[in-house]
Short mmCIF file of C-alpha atoms in Angstrom, two decimals:
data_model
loop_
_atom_site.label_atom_id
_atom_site.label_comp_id
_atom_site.label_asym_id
_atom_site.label_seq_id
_atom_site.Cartn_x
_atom_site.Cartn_y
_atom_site.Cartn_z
CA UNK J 1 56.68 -94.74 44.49
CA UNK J 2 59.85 -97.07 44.27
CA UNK J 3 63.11 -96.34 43.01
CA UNK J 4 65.99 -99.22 42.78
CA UNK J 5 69.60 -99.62 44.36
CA UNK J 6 70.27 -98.72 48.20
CA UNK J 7 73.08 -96.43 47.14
CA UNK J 8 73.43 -94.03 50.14
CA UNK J 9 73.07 -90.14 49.12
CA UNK J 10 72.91 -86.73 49.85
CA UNK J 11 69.20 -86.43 49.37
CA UNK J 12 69.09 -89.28 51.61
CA UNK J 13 70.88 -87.88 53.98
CA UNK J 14 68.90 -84.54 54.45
CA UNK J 15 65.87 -86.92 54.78
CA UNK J 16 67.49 -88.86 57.60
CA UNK J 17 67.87 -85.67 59.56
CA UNK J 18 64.53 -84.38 59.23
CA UNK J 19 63.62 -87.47 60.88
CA UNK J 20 61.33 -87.51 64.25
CA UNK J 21 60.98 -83.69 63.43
CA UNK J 22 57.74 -81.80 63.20
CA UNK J 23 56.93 -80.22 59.59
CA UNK J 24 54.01 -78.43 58.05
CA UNK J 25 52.33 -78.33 54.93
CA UNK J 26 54.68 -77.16 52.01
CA UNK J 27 57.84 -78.32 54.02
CA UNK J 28 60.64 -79.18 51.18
CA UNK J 29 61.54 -82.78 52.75
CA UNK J 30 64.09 -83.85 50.30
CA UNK J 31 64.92 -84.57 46.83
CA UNK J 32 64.86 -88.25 44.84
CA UNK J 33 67.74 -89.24 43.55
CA UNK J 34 68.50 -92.05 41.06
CA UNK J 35 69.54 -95.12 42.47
CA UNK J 36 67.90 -94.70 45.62
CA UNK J 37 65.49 -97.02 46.82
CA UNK J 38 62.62 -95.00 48.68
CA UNK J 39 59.10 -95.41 49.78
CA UNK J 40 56.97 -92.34 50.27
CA UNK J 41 54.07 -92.69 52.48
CA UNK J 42 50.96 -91.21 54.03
CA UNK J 43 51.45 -87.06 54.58
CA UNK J 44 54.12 -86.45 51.47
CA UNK J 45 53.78 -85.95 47.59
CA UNK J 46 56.47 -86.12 45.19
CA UNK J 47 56.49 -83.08 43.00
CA UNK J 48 59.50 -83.95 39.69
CA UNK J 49 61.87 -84.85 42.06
CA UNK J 50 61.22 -82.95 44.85
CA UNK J 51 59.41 -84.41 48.15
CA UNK J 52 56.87 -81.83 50.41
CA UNK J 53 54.84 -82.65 53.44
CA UNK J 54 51.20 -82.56 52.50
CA UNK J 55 49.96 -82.59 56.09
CA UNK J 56 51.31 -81.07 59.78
CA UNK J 57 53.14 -83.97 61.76
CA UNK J 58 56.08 -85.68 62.67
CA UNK J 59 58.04 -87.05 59.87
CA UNK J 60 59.04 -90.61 60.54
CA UNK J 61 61.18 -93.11 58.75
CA UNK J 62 60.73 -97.44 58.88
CA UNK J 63 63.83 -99.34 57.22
CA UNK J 64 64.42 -99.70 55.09
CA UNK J 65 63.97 -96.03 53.91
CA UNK J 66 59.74 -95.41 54.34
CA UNK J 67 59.01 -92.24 55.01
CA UNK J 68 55.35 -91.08 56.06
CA UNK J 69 53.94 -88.22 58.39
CA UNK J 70 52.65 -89.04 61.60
CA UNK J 71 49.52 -87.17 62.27
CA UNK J 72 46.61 -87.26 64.80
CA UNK J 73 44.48 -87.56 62.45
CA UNK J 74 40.77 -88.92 63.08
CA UNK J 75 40.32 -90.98 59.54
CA UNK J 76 42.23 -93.75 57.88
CA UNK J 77 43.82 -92.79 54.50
CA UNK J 78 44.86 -96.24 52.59
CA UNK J 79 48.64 -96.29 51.65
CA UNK J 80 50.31 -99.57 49.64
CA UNK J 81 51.51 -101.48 52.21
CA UNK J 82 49.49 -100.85 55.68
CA UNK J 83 48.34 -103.85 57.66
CA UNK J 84 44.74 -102.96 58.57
CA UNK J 85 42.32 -105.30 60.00
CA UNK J 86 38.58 -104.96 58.25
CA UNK J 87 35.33 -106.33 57.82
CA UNK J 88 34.09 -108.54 55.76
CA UNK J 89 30.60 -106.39 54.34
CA UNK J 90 29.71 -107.64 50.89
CA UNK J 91 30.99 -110.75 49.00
CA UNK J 92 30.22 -112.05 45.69
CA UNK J 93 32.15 -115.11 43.60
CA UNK J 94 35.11 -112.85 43.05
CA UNK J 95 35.33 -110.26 45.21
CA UNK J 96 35.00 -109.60 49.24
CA UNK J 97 33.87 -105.69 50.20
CA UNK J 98 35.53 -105.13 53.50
CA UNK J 99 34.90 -102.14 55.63
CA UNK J 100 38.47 -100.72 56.64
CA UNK J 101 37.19 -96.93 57.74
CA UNK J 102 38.69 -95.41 55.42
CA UNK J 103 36.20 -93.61 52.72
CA UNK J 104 35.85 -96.58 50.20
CA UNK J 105 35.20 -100.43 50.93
CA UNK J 106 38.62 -102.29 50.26
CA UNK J 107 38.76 -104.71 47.30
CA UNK J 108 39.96 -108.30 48.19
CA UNK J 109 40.13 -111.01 45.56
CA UNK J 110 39.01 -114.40 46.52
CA UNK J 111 42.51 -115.52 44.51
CA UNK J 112 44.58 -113.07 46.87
CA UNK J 113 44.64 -115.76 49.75
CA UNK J 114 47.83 -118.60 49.87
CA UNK J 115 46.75 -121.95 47.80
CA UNK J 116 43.27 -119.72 46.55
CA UNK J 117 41.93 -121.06 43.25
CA UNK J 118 39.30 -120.69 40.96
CA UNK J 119 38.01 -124.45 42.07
CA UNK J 120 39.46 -123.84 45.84
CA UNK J 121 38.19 -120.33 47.11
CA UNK J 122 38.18 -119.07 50.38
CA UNK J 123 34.73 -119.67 52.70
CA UNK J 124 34.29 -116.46 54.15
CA UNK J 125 30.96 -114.77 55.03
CA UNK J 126 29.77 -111.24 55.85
CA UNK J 127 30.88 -110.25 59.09
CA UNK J 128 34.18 -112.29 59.22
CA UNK J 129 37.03 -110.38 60.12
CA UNK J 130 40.52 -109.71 57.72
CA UNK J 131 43.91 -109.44 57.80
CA UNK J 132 44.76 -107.78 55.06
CA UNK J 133 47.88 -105.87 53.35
CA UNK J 134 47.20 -103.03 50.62
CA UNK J 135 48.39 -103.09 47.22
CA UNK J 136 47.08 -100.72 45.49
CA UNK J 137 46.17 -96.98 47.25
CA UNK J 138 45.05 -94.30 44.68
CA UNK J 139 42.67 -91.39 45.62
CA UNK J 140 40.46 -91.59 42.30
CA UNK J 141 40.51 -95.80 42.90
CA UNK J 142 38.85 -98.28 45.28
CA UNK J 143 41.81 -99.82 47.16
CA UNK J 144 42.42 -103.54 47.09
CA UNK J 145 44.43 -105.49 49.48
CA UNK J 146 45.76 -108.96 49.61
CA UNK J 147 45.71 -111.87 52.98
CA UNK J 148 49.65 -112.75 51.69
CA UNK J 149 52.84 -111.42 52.62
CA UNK J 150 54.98 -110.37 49.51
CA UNK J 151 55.85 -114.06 48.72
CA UNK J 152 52.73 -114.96 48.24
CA UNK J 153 52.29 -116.84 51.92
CA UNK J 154 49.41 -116.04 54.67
CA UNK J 155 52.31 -115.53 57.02
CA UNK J 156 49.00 -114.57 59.52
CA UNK J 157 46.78 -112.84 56.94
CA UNK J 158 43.43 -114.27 55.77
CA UNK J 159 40.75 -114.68 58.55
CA UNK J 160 41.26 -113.77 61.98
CA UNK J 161 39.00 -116.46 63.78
CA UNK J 162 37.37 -115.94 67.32
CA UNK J 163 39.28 -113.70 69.58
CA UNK J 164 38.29 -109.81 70.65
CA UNK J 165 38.59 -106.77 67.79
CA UNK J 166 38.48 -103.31 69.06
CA UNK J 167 39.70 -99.59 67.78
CA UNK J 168 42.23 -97.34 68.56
CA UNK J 169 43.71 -94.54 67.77
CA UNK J 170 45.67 -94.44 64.40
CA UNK J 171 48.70 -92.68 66.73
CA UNK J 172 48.67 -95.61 69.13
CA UNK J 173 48.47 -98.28 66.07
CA UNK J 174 51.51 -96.78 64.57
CA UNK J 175 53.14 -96.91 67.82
CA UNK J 176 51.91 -100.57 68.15
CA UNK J 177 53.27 -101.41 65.36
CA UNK J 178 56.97 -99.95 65.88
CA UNK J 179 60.01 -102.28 65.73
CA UNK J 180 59.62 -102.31 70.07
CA UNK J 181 56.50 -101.99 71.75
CA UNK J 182 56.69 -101.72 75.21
CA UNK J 183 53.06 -102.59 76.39
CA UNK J 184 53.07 -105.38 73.78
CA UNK J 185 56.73 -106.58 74.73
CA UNK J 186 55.36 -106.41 78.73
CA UNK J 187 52.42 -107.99 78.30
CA UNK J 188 54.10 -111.60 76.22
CA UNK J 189 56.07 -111.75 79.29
CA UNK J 190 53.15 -112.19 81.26
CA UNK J 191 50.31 -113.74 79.48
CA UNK J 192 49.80 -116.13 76.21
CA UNK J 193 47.72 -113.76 73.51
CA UNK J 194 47.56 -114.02 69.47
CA UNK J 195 47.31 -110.00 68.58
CA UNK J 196 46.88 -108.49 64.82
CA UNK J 197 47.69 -104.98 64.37
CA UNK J 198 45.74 -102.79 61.69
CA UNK J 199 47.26 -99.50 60.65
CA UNK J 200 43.76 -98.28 60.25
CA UNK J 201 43.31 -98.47 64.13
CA UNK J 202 41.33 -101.65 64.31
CA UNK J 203 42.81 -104.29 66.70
CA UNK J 204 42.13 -108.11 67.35
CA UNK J 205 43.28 -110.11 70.55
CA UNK J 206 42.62 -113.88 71.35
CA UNK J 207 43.46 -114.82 74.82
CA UNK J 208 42.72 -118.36 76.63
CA UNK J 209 39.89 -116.57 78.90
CA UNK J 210 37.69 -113.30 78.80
CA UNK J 211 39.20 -112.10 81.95
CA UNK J 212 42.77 -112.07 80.49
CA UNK J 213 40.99 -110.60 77.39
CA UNK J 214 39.45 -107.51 79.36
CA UNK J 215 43.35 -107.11 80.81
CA UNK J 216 44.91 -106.83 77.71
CA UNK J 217 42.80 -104.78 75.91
CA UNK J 218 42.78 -102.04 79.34
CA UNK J 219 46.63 -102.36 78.97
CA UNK J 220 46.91 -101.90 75.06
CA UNK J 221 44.33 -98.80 75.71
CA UNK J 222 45.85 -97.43 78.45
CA UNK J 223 49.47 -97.46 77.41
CA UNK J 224 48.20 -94.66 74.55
CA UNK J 225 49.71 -91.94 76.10
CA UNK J 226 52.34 -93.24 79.04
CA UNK J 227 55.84 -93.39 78.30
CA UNK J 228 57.84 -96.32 78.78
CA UNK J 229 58.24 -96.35 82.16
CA UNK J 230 54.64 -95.61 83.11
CA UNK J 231 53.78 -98.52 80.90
CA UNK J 232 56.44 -100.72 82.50
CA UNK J 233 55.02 -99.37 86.08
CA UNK J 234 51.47 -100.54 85.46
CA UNK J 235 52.88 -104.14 84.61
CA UNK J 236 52.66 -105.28 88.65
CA UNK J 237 49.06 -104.33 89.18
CA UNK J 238 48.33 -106.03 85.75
CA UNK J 239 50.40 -109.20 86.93
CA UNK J 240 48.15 -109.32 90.36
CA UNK J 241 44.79 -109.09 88.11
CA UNK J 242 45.89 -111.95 86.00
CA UNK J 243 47.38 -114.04 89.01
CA UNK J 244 43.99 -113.81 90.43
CA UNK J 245 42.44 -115.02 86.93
CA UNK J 246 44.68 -118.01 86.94
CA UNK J 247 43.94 -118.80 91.17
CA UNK J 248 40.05 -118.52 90.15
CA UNK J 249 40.18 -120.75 87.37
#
């Protein structure tokens, strides 16, 4: 649900502050107001105008105003506009079937992908790993998703070749995918990796060797519940391990 104009507001206002808070079920979150641009996410409804929470969590906002609920919650629930990293399980001429874990199969067109054409489609078999954004997220429809960015460039979607894909939990993909991720941030000071974050907890990491491989993925793992500091105190054990990668090879 969109609504144009970034005219600051009241409503807007009482959202902000509920920000980073915990609410339950029923909560009264805030109110739409016309001429307000806002994006309601995962763990609210929109009832008239009003906004509730529809789940127990912590309400977080994303610029420019997303709002969703952040819950430790075991199963994916597509929203428009997650990132999520799948796999490729059915295709036919048209269509790819691609396992997200979320209840339903997303939908992917073989036209959503930058320069796809009805005479130039993508060559992608079962098994081959997306990236992916969500475009359409409706309980009583299958979701489909698209390998562009909103101007209609892979900008990293399509494919994600070779590399390592492994799951996490959908709280540490959120925080993976914040505006400043520590263990992310600590570990491209050290090491050369390619990463794609799914929202739906799915992860993929290329390295240049295995062994720098295993260290990342430990790191990215471990990091789930340390706060910065921890995180930033593991980095010197991490840099010895891939020191003695580099002297071995």
């Amino acid at each position: 649900m969109e609504v144009d104009d970034d005219a600051p507001s009241s409503a807007m206002a009482l959202m902000e502050s509920k920000a980073d808070t915990v609410v339950l079920p029923g909560d009264l979150i805030g109110e739409v107001e016309e001429g307000v641009k806002l994006v309601i996410g995962p763990g609210l409804r929109q009832e008239d105008r009003l906004i509730f929470a529809a789940k127990a969590g912590i309400l977080r906002r994303r610029d420019p105003n997303r709002y969703f609920v952040d819950s430790n919650q075991k199963r994916y629930v597509p929203a428009v506009g997650d990132l999520v990293v799948g796999t490729v399980i059915d295709k036919s001429t048209d269509l790819f079937k691609v396992d997200v874990g979320a209840a339903l199969p997303v939908t992917v067109s073989s036209l959503a992908f930058e320069g796809a054409t009805k005479r130039n489609r993508p060559t992608i078999g079962e098994g081959a790993l997306l990236y992916c954004r969500l475009s359409l997220a409706n309980k009583d429809m299958e979701p489909e998703a698209v390998c562009t960015n909103a101007a209609g460039k892979s900008a990293g979607f399509g494919e994600l070749k070779g590399g390592f894909a492994f799951t996490v939990s959908l709280g540490l993909a959120r925080q993976l995918m914040g505006a400043r991720c520590v263990v992310l941030e600590q570990l491209g000071r050290r090491c050369v990796f390619e990463s794609a974050i799914g929202m739906n907890g799915r992860v993929w990491v290329r390295c240049e060797d295995v062994r720098t491989t295993v260290v990342v993925v430990n790191a990215i793992r471990n990091s789930e519940h340390m706060t910065s500091a921890e995180v930033a105190g593991m980095m010197p054990r991490l840099e010895q391990e891939l020191r003695s990668i580099s002297f071995k090879a």
